[in-house]
Short mmCIF file of C-alpha atoms and ligand atoms in Angstrom, two decimals:
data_model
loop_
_atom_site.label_atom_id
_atom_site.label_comp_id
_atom_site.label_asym_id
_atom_site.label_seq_id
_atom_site.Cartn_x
_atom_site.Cartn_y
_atom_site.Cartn_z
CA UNK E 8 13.42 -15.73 10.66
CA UNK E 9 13.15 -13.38 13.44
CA UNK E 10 12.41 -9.75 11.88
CA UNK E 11 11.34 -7.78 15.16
CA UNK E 12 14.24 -6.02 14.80
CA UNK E 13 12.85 -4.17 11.75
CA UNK E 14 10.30 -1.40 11.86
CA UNK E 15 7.58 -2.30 14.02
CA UNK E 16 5.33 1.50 13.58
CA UNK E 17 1.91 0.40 14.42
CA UNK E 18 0.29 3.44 11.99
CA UNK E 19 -3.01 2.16 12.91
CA UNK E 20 -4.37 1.14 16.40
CA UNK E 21 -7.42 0.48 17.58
CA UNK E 22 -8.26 1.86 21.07
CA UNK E 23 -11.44 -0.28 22.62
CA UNK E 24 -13.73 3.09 21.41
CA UNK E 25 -11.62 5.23 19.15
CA UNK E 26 -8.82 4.55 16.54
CA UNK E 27 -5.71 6.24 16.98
CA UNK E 28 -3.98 6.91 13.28
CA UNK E 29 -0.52 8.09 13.05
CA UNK E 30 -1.13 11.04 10.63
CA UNK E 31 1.18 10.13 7.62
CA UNK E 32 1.24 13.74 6.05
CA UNK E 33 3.64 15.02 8.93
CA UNK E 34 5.95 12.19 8.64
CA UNK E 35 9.28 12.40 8.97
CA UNK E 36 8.99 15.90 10.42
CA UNK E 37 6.71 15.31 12.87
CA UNK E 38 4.86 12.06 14.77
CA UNK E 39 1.40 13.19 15.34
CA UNK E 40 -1.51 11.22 16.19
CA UNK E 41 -4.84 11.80 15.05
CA UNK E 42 -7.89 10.29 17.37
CA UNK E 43 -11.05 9.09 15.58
CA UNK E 44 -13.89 8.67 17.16
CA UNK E 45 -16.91 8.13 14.25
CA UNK E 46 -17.12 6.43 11.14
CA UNK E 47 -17.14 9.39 9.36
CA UNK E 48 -14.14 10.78 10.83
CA UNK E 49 -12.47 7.78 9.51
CA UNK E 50 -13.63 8.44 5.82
CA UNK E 51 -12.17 11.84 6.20
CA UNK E 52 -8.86 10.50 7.34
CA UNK E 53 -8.62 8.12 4.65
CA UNK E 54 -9.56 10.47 1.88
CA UNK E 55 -7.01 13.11 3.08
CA UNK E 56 -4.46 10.54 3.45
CA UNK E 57 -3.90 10.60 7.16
CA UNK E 58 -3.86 6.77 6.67
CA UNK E 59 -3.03 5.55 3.78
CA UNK E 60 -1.51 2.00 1.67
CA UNK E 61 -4.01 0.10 0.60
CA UNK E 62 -4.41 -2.53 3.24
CA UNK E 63 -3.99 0.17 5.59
CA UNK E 64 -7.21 1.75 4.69
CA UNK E 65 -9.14 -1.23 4.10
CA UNK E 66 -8.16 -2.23 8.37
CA UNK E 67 -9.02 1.44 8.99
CA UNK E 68 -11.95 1.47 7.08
CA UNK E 69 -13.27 -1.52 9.06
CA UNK E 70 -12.81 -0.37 12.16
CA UNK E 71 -14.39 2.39 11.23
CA UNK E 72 -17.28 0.28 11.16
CA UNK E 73 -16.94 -1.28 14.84
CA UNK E 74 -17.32 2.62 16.08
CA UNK E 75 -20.77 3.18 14.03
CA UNK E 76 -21.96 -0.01 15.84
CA UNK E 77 -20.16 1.34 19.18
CA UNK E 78 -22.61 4.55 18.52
CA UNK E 79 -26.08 2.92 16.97
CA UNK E 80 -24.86 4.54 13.79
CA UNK E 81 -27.06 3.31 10.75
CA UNK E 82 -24.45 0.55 9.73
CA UNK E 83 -25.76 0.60 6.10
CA UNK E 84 -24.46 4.82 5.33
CA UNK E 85 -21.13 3.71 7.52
CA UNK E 86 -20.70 1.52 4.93
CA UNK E 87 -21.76 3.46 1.75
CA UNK E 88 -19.22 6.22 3.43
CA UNK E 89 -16.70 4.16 4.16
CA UNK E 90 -16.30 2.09 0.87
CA UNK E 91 -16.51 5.83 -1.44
CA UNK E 92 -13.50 7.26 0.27
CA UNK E 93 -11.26 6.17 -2.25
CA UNK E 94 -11.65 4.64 -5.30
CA UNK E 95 -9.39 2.04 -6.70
CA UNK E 96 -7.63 0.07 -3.81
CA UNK E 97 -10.02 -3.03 -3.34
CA UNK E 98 -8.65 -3.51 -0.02
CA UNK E 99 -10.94 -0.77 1.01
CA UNK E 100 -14.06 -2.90 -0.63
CA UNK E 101 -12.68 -6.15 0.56
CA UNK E 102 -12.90 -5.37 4.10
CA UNK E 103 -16.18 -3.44 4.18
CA UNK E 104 -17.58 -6.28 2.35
CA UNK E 105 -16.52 -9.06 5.83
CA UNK E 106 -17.92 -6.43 7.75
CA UNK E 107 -20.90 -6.17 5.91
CA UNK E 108 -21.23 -10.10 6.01
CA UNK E 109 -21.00 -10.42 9.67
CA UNK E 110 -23.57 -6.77 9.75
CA UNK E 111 -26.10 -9.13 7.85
CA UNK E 112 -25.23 -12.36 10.23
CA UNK E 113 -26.38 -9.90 13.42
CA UNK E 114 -22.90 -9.16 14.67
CA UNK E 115 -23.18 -6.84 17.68
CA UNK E 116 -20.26 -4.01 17.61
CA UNK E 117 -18.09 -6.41 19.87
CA UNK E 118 -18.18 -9.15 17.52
CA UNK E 119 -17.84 -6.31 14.77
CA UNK E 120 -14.49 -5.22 16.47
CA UNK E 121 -13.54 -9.34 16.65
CA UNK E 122 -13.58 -9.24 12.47
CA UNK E 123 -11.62 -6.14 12.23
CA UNK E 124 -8.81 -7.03 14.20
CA UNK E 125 -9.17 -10.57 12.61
CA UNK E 126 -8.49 -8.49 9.33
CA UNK E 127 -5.63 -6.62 10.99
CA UNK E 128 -3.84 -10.17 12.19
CA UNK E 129 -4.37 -11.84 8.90
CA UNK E 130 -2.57 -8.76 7.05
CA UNK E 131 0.62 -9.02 9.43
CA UNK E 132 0.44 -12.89 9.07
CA UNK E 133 0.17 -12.64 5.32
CA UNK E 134 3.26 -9.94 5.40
CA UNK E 135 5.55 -11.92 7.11
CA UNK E 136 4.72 -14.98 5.01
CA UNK E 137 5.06 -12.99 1.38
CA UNK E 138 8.41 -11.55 2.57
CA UNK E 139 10.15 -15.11 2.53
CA UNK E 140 8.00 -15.84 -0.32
CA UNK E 141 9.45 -13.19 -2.27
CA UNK E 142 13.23 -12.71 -1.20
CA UNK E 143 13.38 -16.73 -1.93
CA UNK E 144 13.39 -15.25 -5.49
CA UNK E 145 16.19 -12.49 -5.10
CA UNK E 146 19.40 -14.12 -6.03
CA UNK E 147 22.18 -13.25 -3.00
CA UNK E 148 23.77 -9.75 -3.46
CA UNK E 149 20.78 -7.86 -5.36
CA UNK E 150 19.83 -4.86 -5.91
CA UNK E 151 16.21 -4.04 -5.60
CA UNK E 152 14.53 -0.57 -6.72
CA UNK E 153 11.10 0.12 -5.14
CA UNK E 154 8.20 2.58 -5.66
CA UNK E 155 5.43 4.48 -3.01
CA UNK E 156 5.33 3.19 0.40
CA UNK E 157 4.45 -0.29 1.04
CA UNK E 158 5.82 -1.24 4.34
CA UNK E 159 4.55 -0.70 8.06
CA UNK E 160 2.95 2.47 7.36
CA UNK E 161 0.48 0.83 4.50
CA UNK E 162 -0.12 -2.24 6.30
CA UNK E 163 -0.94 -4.44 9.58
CA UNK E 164 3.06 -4.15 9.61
CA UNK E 165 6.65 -5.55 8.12
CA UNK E 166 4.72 -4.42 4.55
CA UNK E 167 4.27 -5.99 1.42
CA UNK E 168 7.07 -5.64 -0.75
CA UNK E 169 8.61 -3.33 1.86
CA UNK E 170 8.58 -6.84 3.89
CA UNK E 171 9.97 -8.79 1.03
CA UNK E 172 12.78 -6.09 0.79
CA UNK E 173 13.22 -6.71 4.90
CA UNK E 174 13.74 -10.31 4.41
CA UNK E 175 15.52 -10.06 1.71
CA UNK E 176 17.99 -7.89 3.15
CA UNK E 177 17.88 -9.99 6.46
CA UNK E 178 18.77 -13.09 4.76
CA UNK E 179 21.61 -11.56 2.53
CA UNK E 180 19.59 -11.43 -0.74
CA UNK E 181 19.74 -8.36 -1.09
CA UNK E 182 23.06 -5.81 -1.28
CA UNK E 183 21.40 -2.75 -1.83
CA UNK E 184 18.16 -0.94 -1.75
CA UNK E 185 17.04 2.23 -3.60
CA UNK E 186 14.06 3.96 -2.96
CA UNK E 187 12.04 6.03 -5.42
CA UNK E 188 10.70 9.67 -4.20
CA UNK E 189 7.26 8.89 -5.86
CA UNK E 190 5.85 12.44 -7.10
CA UNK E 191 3.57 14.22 -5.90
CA UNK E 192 2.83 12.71 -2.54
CA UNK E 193 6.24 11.77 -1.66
CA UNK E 194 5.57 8.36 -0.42
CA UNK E 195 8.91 6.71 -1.17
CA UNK E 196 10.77 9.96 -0.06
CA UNK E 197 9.47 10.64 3.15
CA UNK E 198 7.89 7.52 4.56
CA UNK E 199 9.92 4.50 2.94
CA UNK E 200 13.14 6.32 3.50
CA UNK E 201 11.51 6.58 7.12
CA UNK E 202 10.97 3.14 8.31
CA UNK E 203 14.17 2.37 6.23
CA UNK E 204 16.79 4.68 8.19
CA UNK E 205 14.50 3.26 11.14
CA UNK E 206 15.42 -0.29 10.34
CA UNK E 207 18.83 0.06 10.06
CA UNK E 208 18.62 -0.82 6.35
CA UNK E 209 21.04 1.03 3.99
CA UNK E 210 18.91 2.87 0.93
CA UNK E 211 19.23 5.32 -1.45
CA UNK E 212 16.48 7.79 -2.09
CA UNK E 213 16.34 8.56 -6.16
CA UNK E 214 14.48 10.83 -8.09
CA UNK E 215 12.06 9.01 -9.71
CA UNK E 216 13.40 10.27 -13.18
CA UNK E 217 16.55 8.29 -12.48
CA UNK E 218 15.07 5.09 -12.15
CA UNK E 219 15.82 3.90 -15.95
CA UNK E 220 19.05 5.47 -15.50
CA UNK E 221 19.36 3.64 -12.52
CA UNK E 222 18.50 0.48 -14.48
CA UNK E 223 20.81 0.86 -17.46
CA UNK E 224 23.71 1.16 -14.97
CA UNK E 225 23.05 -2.28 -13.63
CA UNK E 226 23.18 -1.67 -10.15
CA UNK E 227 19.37 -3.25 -9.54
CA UNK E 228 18.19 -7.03 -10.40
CA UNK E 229 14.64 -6.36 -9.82
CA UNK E 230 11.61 -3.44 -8.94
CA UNK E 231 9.85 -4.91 -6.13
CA UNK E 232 6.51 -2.93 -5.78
CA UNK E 233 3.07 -3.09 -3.98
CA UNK E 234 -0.36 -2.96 -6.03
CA UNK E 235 -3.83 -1.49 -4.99
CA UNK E 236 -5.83 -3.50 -6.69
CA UNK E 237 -4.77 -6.97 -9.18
CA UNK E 238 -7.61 -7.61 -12.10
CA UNK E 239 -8.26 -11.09 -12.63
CA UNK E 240 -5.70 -11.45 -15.82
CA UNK E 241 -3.11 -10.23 -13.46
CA UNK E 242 -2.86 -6.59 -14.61
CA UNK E 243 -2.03 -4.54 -11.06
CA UNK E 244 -2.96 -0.78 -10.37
CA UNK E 245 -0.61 0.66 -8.04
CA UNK E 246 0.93 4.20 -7.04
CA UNK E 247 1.09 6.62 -10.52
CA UNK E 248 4.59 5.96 -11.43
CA UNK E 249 4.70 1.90 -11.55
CA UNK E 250 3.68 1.72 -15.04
CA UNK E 251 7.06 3.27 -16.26
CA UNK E 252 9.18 1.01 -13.80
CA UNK E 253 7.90 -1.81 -15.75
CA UNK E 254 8.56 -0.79 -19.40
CA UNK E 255 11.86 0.38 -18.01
CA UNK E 256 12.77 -2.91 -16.06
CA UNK E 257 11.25 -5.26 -19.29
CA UNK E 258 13.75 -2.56 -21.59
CA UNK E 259 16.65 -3.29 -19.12
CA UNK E 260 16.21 -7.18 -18.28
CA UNK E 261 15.00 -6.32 -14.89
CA UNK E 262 12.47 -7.90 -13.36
CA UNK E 263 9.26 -7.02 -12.17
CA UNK E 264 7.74 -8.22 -9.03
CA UNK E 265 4.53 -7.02 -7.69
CA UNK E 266 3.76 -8.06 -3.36
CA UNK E 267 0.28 -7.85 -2.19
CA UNK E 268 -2.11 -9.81 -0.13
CA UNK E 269 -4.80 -11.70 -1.66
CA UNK E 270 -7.38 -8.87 -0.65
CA UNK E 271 -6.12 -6.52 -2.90
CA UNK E 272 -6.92 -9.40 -5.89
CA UNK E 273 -10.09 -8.67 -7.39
CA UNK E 274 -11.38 -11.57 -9.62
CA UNK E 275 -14.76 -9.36 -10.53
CA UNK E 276 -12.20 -7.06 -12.01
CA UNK E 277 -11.94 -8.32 -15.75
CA UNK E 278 -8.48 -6.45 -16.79
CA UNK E 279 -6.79 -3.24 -16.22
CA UNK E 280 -8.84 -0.60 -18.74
CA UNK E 281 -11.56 -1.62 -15.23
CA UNK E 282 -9.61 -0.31 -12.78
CA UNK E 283 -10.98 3.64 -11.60
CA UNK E 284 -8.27 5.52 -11.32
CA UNK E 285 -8.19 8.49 -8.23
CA UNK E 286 -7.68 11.37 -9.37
CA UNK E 287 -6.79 13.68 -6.91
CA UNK E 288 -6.72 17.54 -6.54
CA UNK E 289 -4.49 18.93 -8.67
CA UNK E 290 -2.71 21.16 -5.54
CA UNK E 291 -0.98 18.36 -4.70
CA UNK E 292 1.23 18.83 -7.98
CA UNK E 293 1.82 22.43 -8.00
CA UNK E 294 2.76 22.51 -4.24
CA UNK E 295 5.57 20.75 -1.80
CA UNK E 296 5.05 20.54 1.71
CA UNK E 297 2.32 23.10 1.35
CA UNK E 298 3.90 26.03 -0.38
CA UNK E 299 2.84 26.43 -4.13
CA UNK E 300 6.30 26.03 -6.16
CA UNK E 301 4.04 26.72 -9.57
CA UNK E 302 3.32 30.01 -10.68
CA UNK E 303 -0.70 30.78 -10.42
CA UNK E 304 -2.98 29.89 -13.10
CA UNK E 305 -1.39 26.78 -13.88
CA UNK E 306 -3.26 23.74 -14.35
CA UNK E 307 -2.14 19.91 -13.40
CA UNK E 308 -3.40 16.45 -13.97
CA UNK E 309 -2.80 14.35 -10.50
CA UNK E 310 -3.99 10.62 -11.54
CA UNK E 311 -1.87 8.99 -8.44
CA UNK E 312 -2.53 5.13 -9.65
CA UNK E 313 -2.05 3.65 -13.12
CA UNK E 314 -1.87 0.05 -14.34
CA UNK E 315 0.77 -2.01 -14.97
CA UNK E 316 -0.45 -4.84 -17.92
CA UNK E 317 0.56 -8.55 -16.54
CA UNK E 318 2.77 -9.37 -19.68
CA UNK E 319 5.19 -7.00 -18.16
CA UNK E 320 4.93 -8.16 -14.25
CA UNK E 321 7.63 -11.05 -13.32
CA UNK E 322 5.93 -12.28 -9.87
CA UNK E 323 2.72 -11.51 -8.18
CA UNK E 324 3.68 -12.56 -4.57
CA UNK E 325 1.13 -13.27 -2.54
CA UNK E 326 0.06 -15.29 0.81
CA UNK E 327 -1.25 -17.77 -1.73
CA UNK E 328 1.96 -18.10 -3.08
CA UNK E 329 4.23 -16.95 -6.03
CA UNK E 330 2.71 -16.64 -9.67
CA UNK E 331 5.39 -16.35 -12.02
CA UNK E 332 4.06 -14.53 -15.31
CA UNK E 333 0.66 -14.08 -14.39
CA UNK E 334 -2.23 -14.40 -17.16
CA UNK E 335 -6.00 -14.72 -16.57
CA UNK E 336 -5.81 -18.87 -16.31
CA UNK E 337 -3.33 -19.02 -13.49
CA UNK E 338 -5.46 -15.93 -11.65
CA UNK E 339 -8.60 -18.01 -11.98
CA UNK E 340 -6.78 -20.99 -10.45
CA UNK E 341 -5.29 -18.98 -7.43
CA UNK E 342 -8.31 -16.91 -6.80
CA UNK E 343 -11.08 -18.25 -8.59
CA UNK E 344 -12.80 -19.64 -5.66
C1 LIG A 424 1.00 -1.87 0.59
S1 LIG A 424 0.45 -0.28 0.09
C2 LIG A 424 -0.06 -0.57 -1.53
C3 LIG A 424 -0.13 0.70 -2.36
O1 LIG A 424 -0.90 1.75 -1.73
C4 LIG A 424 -0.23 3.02 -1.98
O2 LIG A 424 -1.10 4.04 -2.39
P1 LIG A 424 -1.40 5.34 -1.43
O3 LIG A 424 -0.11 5.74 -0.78
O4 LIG A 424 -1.95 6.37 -2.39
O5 LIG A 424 -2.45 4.85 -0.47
C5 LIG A 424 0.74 2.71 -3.08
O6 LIG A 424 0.10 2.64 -4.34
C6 LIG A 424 1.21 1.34 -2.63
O7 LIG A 424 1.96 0.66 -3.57
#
């Protein structure tokens, strides 16, 4: 099906000898791009979020890479940089880990920046291919509740269950589309709603303390999702929030379906309690948009992933194909290599 019609942001482009990042904490307000030019430029941008979704920052962290080798950087601390900018998507670990393979094989920086983009491709591949997979599942006239960002802004492009949403929308499956804020960061309120509005595609922003509300009314068949990282008995980490949407869907007789690619699977990942969990500066909570909306001297907790156990996930959709109620066995014969 032909989907360039639908969002086509590029949030992260590589430039021959610098990467160009759209800066994702602006967005919608404003499209600025930020220009790095050194590894460890790139580490800051992913730690502060200028780039962010977890394949996003696993392409980003690779190219980062390609300019440490463009510089005679010690490739070793590009890596060791790179991989501890954030914690728990695997993406992030994946891709250092091909670069670090072809580092160890005696790739020069051009053959360096051949792997990355070969990264990049096979996410946008992989995206188009899991959309189909996953709307083939939607029955016709859904409607689908999502969580975070997961689309062209958190990928190669089209998005992981942002791109099963497009498709499923472009082939009829699905009626309507609602879109949670996702506290603190705003993800689903100010970038999904984005490439949305952007697409054309009718959605409905909710607060994310409507969504069982939302669920006992009826109005959505299933809570389509991304993950960060996917332990090998199935049990996904993805944006703080996704936990509830499950127990809430399972509650309701909604179901659960979890898009990713298979780097964000991580078979040396036994279950869930393995998963680290970012924590992230507790300003984040007791601000919006950069003005402090709680009174000083309060504290906050700001974990922005938790884990969603498999008995409560549907469908893990991914390039490899659809696993319907995922368990350890069928992980190890998907992914078990
Ligand atoms: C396809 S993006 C997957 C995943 O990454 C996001 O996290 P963040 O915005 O903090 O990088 C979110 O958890 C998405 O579901």
């Amino acid at each position: 099906m032909d989907y360039d019609r639908y969002d086509r942001v590029r949030a992260v482009q590589w430039q021959s000898d610098h990467l160009r990042l759209l800066d994702q904490r602006l967005l919608p307000r404003e499209e600025r791009w930020m220009d790095c030019r050194t590894a460890a430029e790139v580490t800051q941008a992913i730690r502060d979020l200028v780039v962010r979704g977890a394949p996003a920052i696993g392409i980003a962290a690779a190219w980062g890479v390609v300019l440490a080798a463009q510089q005679g950087e010690p490739l070793d601390a590009a890596l060791v940089m790179l991989r501890a900018a954030r914690p728990t998507a695997v993406n992030l670990m994946w891709a250092l880990d091909r670069m670090k393979k072809r580092i160890a094989a005696g790739a020069d920086a051009a053959m360096l920046a051949g792997e990355a983009q070969a990264i990049q491709d096979e996410d946008l591949a992989a995206n188009r291919h899991m959309g189909e997979l996953g709307a083939a599942l939607i029955a016709p006239g859904s409607g689908v509740l999502t969580h975070c960002n997961t689309g062209s802004l958190a990928t190669a492009g089209f998005g992981t269950a942002l791109g099963v949403i497009r498709a499923g929308v472009a082939s009829g499956r699905i009626g309507q589309v609602y879109a949670g804020e996702t506290r603190p960061w705003q993800q689903g309120a100010r970038l999904t709603m984005y490439e949305l509005v952007r697409d054309g595609i009718s959605a409905r922003l909710i607060a994310d303390s409507a969504a069982a509300h939302l669920m006992k009314s009826g109005a959505v068949q299933w809570v389509i999702v991304g993950a960060d990282r996917i332990a090998a008995n199935g049990d996904t980490a993805n944006k703080i929030g996704t936990y509830q949407l499950a127990i809430a869907a399972r509650h309701h007789g909604v179901k659960f379906m979890v898009v990713a690619p298979s780097s964000t699977v991580d078979m040396a990942t036994p279950d869930g309690e393995a998963i680290e969990i970012e924590l992230r500066d507790a300003t984040e909570l007791l601000s919006t948009g950069g003005q402090r909306t709680v009174v000083e001297g309060a504290e906050a907790w700001n974990p922005v992933f938790d884990v969603t156990p498999a008995e409560l996930i549907d469908a893990i959709v991914t390039e490899r194909g659809v696993i319907e109620r995922p368990n350890a066995a069928v992980m190890q014969a998907v992914f078990g290599g």
